[in-house]
CSV table of C-alpha atoms in Angstrom, one decimal:
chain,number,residue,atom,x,y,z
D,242,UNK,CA,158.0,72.4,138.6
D,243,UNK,CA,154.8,71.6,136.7
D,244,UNK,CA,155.6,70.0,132.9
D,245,UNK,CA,153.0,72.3,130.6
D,246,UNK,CA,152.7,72.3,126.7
D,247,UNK,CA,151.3,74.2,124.3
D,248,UNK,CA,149.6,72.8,121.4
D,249,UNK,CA,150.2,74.2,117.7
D,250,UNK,CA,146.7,74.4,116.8
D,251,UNK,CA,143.0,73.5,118.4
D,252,UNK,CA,139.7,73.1,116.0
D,253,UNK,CA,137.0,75.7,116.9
D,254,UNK,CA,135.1,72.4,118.3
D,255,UNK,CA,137.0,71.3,120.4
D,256,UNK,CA,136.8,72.3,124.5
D,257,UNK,CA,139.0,75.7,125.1
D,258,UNK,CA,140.8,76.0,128.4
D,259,UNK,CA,142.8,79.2,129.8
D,260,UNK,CA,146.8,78.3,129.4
D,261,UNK,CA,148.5,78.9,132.7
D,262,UNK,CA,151.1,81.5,132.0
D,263,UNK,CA,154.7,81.7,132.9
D,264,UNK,CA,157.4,83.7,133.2
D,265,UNK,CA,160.8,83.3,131.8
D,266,UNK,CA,163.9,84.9,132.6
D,267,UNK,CA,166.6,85.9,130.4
D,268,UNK,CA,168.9,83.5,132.4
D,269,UNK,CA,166.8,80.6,131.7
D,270,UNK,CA,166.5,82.3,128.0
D,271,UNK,CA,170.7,82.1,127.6
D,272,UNK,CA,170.7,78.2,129.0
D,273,UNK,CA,168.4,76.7,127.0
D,274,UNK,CA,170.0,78.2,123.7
D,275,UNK,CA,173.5,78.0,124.6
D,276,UNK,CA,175.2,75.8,122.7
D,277,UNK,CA,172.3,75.0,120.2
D,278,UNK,CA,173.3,77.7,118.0
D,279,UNK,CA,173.3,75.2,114.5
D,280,UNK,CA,169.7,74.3,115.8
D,281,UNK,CA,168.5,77.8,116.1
D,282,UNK,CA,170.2,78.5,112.5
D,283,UNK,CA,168.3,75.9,111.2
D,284,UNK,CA,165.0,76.6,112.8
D,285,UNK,CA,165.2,80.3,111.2
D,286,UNK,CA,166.0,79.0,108.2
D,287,UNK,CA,162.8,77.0,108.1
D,288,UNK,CA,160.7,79.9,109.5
D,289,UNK,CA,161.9,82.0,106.7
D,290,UNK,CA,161.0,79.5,104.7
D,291,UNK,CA,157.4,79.4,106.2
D,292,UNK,CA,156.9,83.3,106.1
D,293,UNK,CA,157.4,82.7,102.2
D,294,UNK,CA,155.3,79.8,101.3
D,295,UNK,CA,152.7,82.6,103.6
D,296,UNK,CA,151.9,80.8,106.5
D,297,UNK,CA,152.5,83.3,108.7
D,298,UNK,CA,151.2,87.0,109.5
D,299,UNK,CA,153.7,89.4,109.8
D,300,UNK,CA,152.6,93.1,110.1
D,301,UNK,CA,154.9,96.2,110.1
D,302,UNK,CA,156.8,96.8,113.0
D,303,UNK,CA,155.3,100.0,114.8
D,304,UNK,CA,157.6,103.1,116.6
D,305,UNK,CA,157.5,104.9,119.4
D,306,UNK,CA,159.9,107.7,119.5
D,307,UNK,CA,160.1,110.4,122.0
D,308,UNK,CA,161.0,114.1,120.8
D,309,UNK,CA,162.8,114.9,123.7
D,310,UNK,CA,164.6,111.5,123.4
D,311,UNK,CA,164.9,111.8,119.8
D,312,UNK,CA,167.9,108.5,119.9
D,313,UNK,CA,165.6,106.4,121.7
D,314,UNK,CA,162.6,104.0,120.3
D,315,UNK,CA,160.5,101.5,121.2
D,316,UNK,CA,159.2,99.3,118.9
D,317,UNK,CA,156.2,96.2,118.9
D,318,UNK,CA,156.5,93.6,116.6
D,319,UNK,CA,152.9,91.3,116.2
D,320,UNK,CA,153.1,88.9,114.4
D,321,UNK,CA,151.6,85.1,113.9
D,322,UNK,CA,153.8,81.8,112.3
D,323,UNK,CA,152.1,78.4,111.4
D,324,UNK,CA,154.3,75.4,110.5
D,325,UNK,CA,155.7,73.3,113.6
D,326,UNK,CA,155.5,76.5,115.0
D,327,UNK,CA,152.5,77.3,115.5
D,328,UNK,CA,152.3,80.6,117.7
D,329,UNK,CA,150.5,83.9,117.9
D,330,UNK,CA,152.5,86.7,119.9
D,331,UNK,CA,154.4,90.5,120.1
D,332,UNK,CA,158.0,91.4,120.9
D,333,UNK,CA,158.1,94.7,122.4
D,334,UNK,CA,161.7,96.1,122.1
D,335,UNK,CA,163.7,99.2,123.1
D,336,UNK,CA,166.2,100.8,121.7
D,337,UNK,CA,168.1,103.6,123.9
D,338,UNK,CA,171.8,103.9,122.7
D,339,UNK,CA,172.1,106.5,126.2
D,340,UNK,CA,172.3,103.7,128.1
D,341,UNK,CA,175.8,102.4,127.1
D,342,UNK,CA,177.2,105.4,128.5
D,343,UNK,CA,176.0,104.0,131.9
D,344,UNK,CA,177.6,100.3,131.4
D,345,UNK,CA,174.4,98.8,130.7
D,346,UNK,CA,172.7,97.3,127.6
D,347,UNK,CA,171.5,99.4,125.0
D,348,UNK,CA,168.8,97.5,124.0
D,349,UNK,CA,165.9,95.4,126.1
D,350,UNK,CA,163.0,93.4,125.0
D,351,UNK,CA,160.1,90.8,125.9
D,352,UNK,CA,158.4,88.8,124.3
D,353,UNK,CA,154.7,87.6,125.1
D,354,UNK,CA,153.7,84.2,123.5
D,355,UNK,CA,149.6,83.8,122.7
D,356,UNK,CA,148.0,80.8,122.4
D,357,UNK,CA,146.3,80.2,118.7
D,358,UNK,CA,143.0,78.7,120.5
D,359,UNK,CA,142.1,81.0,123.0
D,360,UNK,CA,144.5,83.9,122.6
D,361,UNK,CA,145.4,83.9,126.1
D,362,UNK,CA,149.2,84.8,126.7
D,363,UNK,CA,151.1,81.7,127.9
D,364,UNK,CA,154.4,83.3,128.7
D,365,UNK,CA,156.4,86.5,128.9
D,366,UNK,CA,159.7,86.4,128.5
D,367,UNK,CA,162.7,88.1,128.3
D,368,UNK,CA,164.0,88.8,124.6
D,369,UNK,CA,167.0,90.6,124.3
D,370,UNK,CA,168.8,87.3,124.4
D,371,UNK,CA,166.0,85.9,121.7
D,372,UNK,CA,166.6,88.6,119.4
D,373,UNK,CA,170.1,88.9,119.5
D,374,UNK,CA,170.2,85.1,118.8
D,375,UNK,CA,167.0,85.6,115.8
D,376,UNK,CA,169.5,87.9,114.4
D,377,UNK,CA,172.8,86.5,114.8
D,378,UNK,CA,171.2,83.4,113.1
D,379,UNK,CA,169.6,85.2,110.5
D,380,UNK,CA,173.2,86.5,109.7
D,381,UNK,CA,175.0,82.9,109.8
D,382,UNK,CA,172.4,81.6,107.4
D,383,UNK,CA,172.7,84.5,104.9
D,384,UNK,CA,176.4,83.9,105.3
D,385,UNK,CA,176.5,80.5,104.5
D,386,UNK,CA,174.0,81.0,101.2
D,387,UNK,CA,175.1,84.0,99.6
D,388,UNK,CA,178.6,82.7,100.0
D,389,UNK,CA,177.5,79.8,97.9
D,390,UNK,CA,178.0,79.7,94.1
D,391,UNK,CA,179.9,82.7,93.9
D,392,UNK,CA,182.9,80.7,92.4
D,393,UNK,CA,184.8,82.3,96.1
D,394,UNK,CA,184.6,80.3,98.3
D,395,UNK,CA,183.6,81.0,102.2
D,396,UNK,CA,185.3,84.0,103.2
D,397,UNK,CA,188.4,84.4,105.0
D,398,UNK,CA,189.0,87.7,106.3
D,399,UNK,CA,185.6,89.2,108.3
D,400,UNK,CA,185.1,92.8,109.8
D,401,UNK,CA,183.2,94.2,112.5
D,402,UNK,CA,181.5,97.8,112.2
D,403,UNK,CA,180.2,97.9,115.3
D,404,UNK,CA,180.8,96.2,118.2
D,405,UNK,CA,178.1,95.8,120.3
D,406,UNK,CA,176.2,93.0,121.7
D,407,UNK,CA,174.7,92.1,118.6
D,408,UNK,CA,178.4,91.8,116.7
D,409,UNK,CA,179.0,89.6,119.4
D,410,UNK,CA,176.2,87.0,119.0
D,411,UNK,CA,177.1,87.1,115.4
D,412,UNK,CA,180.8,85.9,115.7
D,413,UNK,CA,179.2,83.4,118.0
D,414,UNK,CA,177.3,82.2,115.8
D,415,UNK,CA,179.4,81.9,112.9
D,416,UNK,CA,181.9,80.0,115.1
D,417,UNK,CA,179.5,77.6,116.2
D,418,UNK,CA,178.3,76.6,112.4
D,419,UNK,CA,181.7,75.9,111.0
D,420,UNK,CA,183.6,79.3,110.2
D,421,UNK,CA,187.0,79.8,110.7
D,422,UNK,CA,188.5,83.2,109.9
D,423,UNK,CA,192.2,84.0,108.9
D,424,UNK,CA,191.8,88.0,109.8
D,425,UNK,CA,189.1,89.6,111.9
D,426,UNK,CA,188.6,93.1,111.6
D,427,UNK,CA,187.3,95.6,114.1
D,428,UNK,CA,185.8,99.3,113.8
D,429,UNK,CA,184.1,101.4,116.2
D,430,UNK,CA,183.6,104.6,116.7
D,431,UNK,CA,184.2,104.2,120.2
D,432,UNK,CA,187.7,102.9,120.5
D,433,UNK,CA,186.9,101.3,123.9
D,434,UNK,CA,184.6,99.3,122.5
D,435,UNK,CA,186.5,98.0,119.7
D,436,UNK,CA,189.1,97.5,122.3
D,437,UNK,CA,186.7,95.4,124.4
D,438,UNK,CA,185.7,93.4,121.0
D,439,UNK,CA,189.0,92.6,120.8
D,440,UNK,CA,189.6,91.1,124.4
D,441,UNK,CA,186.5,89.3,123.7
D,442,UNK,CA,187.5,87.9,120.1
D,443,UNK,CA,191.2,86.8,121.7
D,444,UNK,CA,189.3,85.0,124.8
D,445,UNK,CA,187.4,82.9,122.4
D,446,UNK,CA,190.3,81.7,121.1
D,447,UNK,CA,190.2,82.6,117.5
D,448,UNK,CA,193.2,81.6,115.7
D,449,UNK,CA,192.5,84.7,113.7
D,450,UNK,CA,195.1,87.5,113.6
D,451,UNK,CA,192.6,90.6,115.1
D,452,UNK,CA,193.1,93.8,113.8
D,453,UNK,CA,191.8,97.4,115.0
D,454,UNK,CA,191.1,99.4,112.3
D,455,UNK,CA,191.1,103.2,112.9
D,456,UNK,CA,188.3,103.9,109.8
D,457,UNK,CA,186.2,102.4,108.1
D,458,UNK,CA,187.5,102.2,104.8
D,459,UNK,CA,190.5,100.3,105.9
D,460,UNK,CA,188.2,97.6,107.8
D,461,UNK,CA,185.9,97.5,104.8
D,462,UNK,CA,189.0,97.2,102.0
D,463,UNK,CA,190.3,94.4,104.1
D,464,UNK,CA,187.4,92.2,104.3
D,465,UNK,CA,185.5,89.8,102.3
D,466,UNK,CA,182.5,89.6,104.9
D,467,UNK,CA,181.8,93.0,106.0
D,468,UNK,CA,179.1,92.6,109.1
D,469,UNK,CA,177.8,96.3,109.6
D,470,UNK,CA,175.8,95.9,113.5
D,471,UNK,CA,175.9,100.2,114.6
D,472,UNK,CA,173.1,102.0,116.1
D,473,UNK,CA,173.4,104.7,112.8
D,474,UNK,CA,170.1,106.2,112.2
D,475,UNK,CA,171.1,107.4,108.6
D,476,UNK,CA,174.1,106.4,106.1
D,477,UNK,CA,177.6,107.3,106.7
D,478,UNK,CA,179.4,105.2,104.3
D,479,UNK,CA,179.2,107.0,100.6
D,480,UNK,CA,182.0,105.7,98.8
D,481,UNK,CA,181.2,103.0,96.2
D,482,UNK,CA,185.0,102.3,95.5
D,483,UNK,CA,185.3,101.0,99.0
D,484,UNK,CA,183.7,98.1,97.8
D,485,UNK,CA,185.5,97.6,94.6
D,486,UNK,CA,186.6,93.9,95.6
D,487,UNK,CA,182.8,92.7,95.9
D,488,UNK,CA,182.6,91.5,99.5
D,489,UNK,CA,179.3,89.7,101.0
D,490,UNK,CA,178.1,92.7,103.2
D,491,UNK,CA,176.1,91.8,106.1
D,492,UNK,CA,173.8,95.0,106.5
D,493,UNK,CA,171.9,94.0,109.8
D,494,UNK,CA,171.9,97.9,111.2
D,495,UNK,CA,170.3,98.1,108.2
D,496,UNK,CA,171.2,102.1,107.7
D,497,UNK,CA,174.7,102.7,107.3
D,498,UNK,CA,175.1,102.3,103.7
D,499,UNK,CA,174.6,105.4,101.2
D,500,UNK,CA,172.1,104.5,97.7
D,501,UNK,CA,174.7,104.7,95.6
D,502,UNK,CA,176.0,101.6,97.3
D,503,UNK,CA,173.0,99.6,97.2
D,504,UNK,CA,172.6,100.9,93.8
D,505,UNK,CA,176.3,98.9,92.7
D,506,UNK,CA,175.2,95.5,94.6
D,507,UNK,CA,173.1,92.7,94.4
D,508,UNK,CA,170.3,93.1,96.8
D,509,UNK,CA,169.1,90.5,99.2
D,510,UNK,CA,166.4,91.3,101.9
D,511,UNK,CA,164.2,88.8,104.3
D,512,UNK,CA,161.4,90.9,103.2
D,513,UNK,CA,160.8,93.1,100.7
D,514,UNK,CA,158.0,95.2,101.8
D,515,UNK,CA,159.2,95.4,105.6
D,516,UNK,CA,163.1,96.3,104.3
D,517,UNK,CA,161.7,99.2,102.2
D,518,UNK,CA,160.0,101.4,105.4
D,519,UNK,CA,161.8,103.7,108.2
D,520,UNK,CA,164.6,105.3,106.3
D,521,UNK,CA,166.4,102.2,105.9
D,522,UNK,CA,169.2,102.7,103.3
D,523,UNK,CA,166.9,100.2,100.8
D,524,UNK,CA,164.2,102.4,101.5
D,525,UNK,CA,166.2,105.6,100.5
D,526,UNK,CA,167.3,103.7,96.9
D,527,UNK,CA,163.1,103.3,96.3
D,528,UNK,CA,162.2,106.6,97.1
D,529,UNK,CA,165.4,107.7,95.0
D,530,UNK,CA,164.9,105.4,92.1
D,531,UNK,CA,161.3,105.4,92.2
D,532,UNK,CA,161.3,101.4,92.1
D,533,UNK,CA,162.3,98.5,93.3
D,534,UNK,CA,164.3,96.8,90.3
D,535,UNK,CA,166.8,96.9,92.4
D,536,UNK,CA,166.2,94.1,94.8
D,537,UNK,CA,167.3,91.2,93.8
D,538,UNK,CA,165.4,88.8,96.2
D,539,UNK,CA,165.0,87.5,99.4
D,540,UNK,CA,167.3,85.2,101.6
D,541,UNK,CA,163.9,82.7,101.1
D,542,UNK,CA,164.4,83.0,97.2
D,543,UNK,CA,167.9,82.2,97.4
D,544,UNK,CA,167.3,79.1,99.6
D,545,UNK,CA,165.0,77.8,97.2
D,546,UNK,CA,167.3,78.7,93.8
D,547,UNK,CA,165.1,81.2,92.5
D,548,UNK,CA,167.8,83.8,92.8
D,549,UNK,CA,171.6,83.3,91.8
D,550,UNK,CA,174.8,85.5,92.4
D,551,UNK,CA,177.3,87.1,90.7
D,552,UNK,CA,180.6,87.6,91.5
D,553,UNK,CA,180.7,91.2,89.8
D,554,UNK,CA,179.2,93.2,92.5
D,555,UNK,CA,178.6,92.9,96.1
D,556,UNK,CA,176.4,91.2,97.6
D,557,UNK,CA,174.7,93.1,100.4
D,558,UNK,CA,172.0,91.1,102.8
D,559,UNK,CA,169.1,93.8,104.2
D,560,UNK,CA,167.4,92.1,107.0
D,561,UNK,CA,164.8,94.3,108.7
D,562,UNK,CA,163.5,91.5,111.2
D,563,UNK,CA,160.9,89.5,111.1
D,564,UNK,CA,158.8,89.4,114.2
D,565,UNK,CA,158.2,85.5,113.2
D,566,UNK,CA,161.8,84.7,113.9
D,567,UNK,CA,161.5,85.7,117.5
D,568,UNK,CA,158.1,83.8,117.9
D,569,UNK,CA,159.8,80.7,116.4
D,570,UNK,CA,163.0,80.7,118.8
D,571,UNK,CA,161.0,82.3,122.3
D,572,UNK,CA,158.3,79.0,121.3
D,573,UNK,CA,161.2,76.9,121.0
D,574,UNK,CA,162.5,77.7,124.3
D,575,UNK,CA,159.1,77.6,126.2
D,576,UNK,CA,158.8,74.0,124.3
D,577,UNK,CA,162.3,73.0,125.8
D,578,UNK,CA,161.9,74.4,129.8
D,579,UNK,CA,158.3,72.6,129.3
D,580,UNK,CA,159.4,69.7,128.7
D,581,UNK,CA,162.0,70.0,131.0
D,582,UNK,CA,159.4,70.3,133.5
D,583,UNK,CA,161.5,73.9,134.6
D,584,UNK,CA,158.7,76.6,133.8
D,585,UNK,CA,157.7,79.3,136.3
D,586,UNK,CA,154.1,79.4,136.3
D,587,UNK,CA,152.0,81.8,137.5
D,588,UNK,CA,148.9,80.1,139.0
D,589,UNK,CA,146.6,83.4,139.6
D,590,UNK,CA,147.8,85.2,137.0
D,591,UNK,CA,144.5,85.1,135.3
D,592,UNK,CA,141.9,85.6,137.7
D,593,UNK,CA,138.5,86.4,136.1
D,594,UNK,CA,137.6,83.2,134.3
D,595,UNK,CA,133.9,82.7,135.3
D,596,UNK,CA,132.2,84.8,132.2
D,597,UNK,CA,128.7,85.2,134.6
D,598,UNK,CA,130.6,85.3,138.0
């Protein structure tokens, strides 16, 4: 294998040349991160804090639904980061909850990488290991900050709405950067699949008690970290009360939660504009409200102290997904199987280069 790398940055005056491009598969994708899951933490961590300073271009996140598959969407994300970074590029994601019927995934992805000189792709790879490992990160870092200062302490007793891959990466994740549980919680509405969670969570060898809850209200009521990961398209839990005992919420589904719940919390999003689109439950409080006094801040300003929290009301984290937090982890896996010398190039890939012929 050839050892390639791809600069940050190039100056206008300096000579351009084509990238070779490779392709990376999700196995090489899951070997390269495995393991590293307190570096990829950190590494979103900093990106965040590189999309707020505003070195970064991060566009809305565009749809494509199908009327007769009204469940199903596809969805680009383009965006740019700078920083060590230093990446153009677009995930291009799918979302088709069908498919779990079947016994496969429900969601699939790649991710093309562009280089900031020429704009030439440099690598397509498959994401749906990247961006369950963006977001599972994302969650572990808003976990560990809103957890501090609240005069609480880390959380002891977590549950699981939802138990997909994504809820999966998420325990992984919180394991691997120092959290131990005393009670794990489980809903679905599938019972097989909170079943399945739970053969999972007992093989990883939690010393947790695991619990199956039969609704939601007991899973929420008996947990101070409530992680909501569901394929819900529009909310479906209304009662405030619920959340009497002010637990950190993490609301990566991003749409199971009614207004008036939102409305009772403290409000932490990764973005403020991109969380306030597409019928998310934030969304819904802004058109309801007609404002947005209602958002507290981002993960970015708590991070940097700008934003400090209560123990009065929950605490709910809105991350819509910033398309910069998959460019920084698929860049820091080409970096790693570069260097490694274990890329699969394509040497024709490109095959007009001669502008004149």
């Amino acid at each position: 294998m050839t050892d390639y790398a791809i600069s940050p940055a190039a100056s206008a005056s300096e000579p351009k040349a084509v990238p070779p491009f490779a392709v990376i598969s999700g196995a090489q994708v899951q070997e390269v991160l495995k393991g590293r899951e307190k570096q990829v933490v950190e590494l979103v961590e900093q990106t965040y804090r590189t999309h707020a300073a505003g070195d970064s271009v991060n566009p809305p996140s565009y749809f494509l639904r199908f009327p007769d598959r009204p469940s199903a969407r596809i969805i680009a994300l383009p965006a740019s980061v700078g920083g060590d970074v230093g990446v153009d590029g677009i995930k291009w994601v799918s979302s088709f909850p069908d498919n779990v019927a079947s016994g496969i995934p429900r969601a699939s992805a790649v991710l093309i990488l562009n280089d900031r000189a020429t704009g030439y792709p440099f690598a397509c790879m498959e994401s749906s290991i990247i961006s369950a490992s963006r977001t599972a990160a994302s969650a572990a870092a808003a976990a560990d900050w809103l957890s501090r200062g609240r005069g609480r302490g880390r959380p002891q007793r977590i549950g699981f709405f939802g138990t997909g891959l994504i809820a999966r990466y998420i325990h992984t994740f919180l394991d691997a950067t120092g959290w131990s549980f005393d009670e794990i919680g489980v809903h679905d509405l599938s019972g097989e699949s909170a079943q399945g969670y739970k053969g999972y969570l007992d093989r990883s060898g939690t010393p947790a008690t695991v619990t199956v809850y039969d609704n939601a209200e007991q899973l929420i009521r008996s947990s101070d970290l409530v992680v909501f990961a569901t394929v819900a398209g529009q909310p479906h839990v209304h009662d405030p009360a619920w959340f009497a005992h002010n637990p950190l919420v993490l609301h990566v589904s991003l749409r199971d939660l009614a207004p008036e719940i939102l409305m009772g919390s403290i409000n932490i999003l990764d973005d403020v504009d991109h969380c306030l689109k597409a019928g998310t439950s934030a969304h819904l409080v802004e058109q309801m409200v007609g404002n947005r006094n209602f958002v507290d801040g981002t993960l970015a300003d708590v991070m940097a102290g700008r934003v400090s929290l209560a123990d009065d009301r929950p605490v709910v984290f809105s991350p819509f997904g910033l398309g910069v937090l998959d460019l920084a982890v698929g860049k820091y896996v080409y970096d790693e199987l570069a260097g490694s010398g274990q890329l699969r190039v394509v040497e024709d890939f490109f095959s007009e280069l001669r502008r004149y012929g």
